Amino acid sequence: MADSKQKLENGYKKFLTTLEPGATTDDVASIYDELAEQYEDVVGANGYDAPSKLAKIFEGVCNDKSANIVDWGSGVGLAGAKLLERGFTNLTAVEISQKSLDVSAKNGIYQRYVKLGDSKTLFKTDEFDAVVCCGCFIPNHVSPDIFYEWTRIVKPRGIIAVAMRREYIHLTEGRESKFSEELKTGMETVLGDLETKGNLELLSKGDFDGYYVPVNWIGRKYVYRVCC
């Protein structure tokens, strides 16, 4: 039992290194590859309830269970599994870590598995009915510019639903405060631009409890409808 607990603690410390300043895309992919087999135990089974929250949020704006959905930054399939539980079966995984894709494939969560490489232009224009993204707006992972690509690949009237840790756009001190400031500015700039141009319509934005239960982290949701 002690060895198992230590293994989980070591795994979580390894995960935290993906957030360190200077970590490259290759560094992040390599760490997730290393953690893939134990990631659900390290994070998913340890009070990380954001995937369940996002699935519920998404179901509130999409009742088409056959909707063609891409899970961006799918990891080992935590959010995909929660969507599947709610009856959404047409799921595509997009992930930087091949071993994370392999783990989710073993569990049969998605219908398609796509490894994210150097190019973000992986899909056709208007290919999907929706994009979901859970927990990826953190240092060295996903930047707000990705909304431009999501707006391109989602059909008009489609949905973009994001769940993230609220503190990442509210931190005012500590080592992550610079990232927080950049992310908040980036989100305001990119989403403001897309709304002004008429590309996105805001359906809901706000905070929710239970993002990560053990430390009482609060979540922030962004839900948009693609207009054109």
Short mmCIF file of N, CA, C and O in Angstrom, two decimals, residues 15-25 28 32 135-144 164-165 167-169 171 175-183 217:
data_model
loop_
_atom_site.label_atom_id
_atom_site.label_comp_id
_atom_site.label_asym_id
_atom_site.label_seq_id
_atom_site.Cartn_x
_atom_site.Cartn_y
_atom_site.Cartn_z
N PHE A 15 3.87 14.76 -13.32
CA PHE A 15 2.89 15.55 -14.06
C PHE A 15 3.14 17.04 -13.89
O PHE A 15 3.06 17.82 -14.85
N LEU A 16 3.46 17.46 -12.68
CA LEU A 16 3.68 18.88 -12.41
C LEU A 16 4.85 19.45 -13.22
O LEU A 16 4.88 20.66 -13.49
N THR A 17 5.78 18.60 -13.61
CA THR A 17 6.92 19.09 -14.39
C THR A 17 6.49 19.57 -15.78
O THR A 17 7.21 20.33 -16.43
N THR A 18 5.31 19.13 -16.26
CA THR A 18 4.82 19.62 -17.55
C THR A 18 4.45 21.09 -17.49
O THR A 18 4.32 21.74 -18.53
N LEU A 19 4.28 21.61 -16.28
CA LEU A 19 3.88 23.01 -16.10
C LEU A 19 5.05 23.95 -15.90
O LEU A 19 4.87 25.17 -15.85
N GLU A 20 6.25 23.38 -15.78
CA GLU A 20 7.43 24.20 -15.48
C GLU A 20 7.79 25.11 -16.65
O GLU A 20 7.67 24.71 -17.83
N PRO A 21 8.26 26.32 -16.36
CA PRO A 21 8.72 27.21 -17.43
C PRO A 21 9.79 26.54 -18.27
O PRO A 21 10.70 25.89 -17.74
N GLY A 22 9.68 26.67 -19.56
CA GLY A 22 10.69 26.09 -20.46
C GLY A 22 10.39 24.70 -20.95
O GLY A 22 11.09 24.18 -21.83
N ALA A 23 9.37 24.05 -20.39
CA ALA A 23 9.01 22.72 -20.88
C ALA A 23 8.52 22.81 -22.32
O ALA A 23 7.64 23.61 -22.64
N THR A 24 9.10 22.01 -23.20
CA THR A 24 8.75 22.05 -24.62
C THR A 24 7.60 21.09 -24.92
O THR A 24 7.22 20.27 -24.08
N THR A 25 7.08 21.19 -26.13
CA THR A 25 6.03 20.27 -26.56
C THR A 25 6.50 18.83 -26.48
O THR A 25 5.77 17.94 -26.03
N VAL A 28 6.54 17.69 -22.83
CA VAL A 28 5.19 17.41 -22.34
C VAL A 28 4.70 16.07 -22.88
O VAL A 28 4.16 15.24 -22.13
N TYR A 32 3.76 12.68 -20.59
CA TYR A 32 2.46 12.02 -20.65
C TYR A 32 2.57 10.59 -21.15
O TYR A 32 1.82 9.70 -20.71
N GLY A 135 -9.48 20.73 -19.12
CA GLY A 135 -8.26 20.84 -18.33
C GLY A 135 -6.99 21.11 -19.10
O GLY A 135 -5.90 20.91 -18.57
N CYS A 136 -7.10 21.60 -20.31
CA CYS A 136 -5.90 21.77 -21.15
C CYS A 136 -5.34 23.19 -21.18
O CYS A 136 -4.24 23.40 -21.70
N PHE A 137 -6.10 24.14 -20.67
CA PHE A 137 -5.58 25.51 -20.65
C PHE A 137 -4.74 25.71 -19.39
O PHE A 137 -5.15 26.35 -18.42
N ILE A 138 -3.56 25.12 -19.45
CA ILE A 138 -2.57 25.18 -18.38
C ILE A 138 -1.21 25.43 -19.02
O ILE A 138 -1.07 25.29 -20.24
N PRO A 139 -0.22 25.81 -18.24
CA PRO A 139 1.08 26.14 -18.84
C PRO A 139 1.62 25.04 -19.76
O PRO A 139 1.55 23.85 -19.44
N ASN A 140 2.11 25.46 -20.92
CA ASN A 140 2.79 24.58 -21.89
C ASN A 140 1.85 23.59 -22.58
O ASN A 140 2.32 22.62 -23.19
N HIS A 141 0.56 23.83 -22.52
CA HIS A 141 -0.38 22.89 -23.13
C HIS A 141 -1.13 23.56 -24.28
O HIS A 141 -0.61 23.63 -25.38
N VAL A 142 -2.33 24.06 -24.04
CA VAL A 142 -3.14 24.67 -25.09
C VAL A 142 -3.22 26.18 -24.87
O VAL A 142 -3.38 26.63 -23.74
N SER A 143 -3.12 26.94 -25.95
CA SER A 143 -3.22 28.40 -25.87
C SER A 143 -4.55 28.87 -26.47
O SER A 143 -5.18 28.14 -27.26
N PRO A 144 -5.00 30.07 -26.12
CA PRO A 144 -6.28 30.56 -26.62
C PRO A 144 -6.40 30.62 -28.14
O PRO A 144 -7.51 30.55 -28.68
N MET A 164 -11.96 24.46 -17.51
CA MET A 164 -10.60 24.71 -17.07
C MET A 164 -10.61 25.11 -15.60
O MET A 164 -11.66 25.39 -15.02
N ARG A 165 -9.45 25.14 -15.01
CA ARG A 165 -9.32 25.59 -13.64
C ARG A 165 -9.45 27.11 -13.60
O ARG A 165 -8.71 27.83 -14.27
N GLU A 167 -8.66 29.28 -11.40
CA GLU A 167 -7.53 30.02 -10.85
C GLU A 167 -6.49 30.40 -11.90
O GLU A 167 -5.74 31.35 -11.71
N TYR A 168 -6.47 29.68 -13.01
CA TYR A 168 -5.47 29.99 -14.03
C TYR A 168 -5.74 31.30 -14.75
O TYR A 168 -4.91 31.77 -15.53
N ILE A 169 -6.91 31.89 -14.53
CA ILE A 169 -7.12 33.23 -15.08
C ILE A 169 -7.38 34.23 -13.96
O ILE A 169 -7.84 35.35 -14.20
N LEU A 171 -5.00 34.06 -10.91
CA LEU A 171 -3.83 34.10 -10.03
C LEU A 171 -3.13 35.45 -10.13
O LEU A 171 -2.88 35.95 -11.22
N ARG A 175 4.39 31.52 -8.82
CA ARG A 175 5.13 31.25 -10.05
C ARG A 175 4.24 31.16 -11.29
O ARG A 175 4.71 31.33 -12.41
N GLU A 176 2.93 30.88 -11.10
CA GLU A 176 2.05 30.74 -12.25
C GLU A 176 1.30 32.02 -12.58
O GLU A 176 0.47 32.05 -13.48
N SER A 177 1.58 33.11 -11.84
CA SER A 177 0.83 34.34 -12.04
C SER A 177 1.06 34.94 -13.43
O SER A 177 0.14 35.50 -14.03
N LYS A 178 2.29 34.81 -13.95
CA LYS A 178 2.59 35.35 -15.28
C LYS A 178 1.77 34.60 -16.34
O LYS A 178 1.18 35.21 -17.24
N PHE A 179 1.70 33.27 -16.21
CA PHE A 179 0.89 32.51 -17.14
C PHE A 179 -0.57 32.90 -17.02
O PHE A 179 -1.29 33.03 -18.02
N SER A 180 -1.05 33.09 -15.79
CA SER A 180 -2.43 33.48 -15.56
C SER A 180 -2.76 34.78 -16.27
O SER A 180 -3.79 34.90 -16.93
N GLU A 181 -1.88 35.76 -16.15
CA GLU A 181 -2.10 37.05 -16.80
C GLU A 181 -2.14 36.90 -18.31
O GLU A 181 -2.99 37.47 -19.00
N GLU A 182 -1.20 36.10 -18.85
CA GLU A 182 -1.14 35.90 -20.30
C GLU A 182 -2.38 35.15 -20.80
O GLU A 182 -2.93 35.47 -21.85
N LEU A 183 -2.81 34.15 -20.03
CA LEU A 183 -3.98 33.38 -20.44
C LEU A 183 -5.24 34.23 -20.41
O LEU A 183 -6.05 34.19 -21.35
N TRP A 217 -10.56 23.12 -5.84
CA TRP A 217 -10.39 23.96 -7.02
C TRP A 217 -11.75 24.22 -7.67
O TRP A 217 -12.59 23.32 -7.77
#
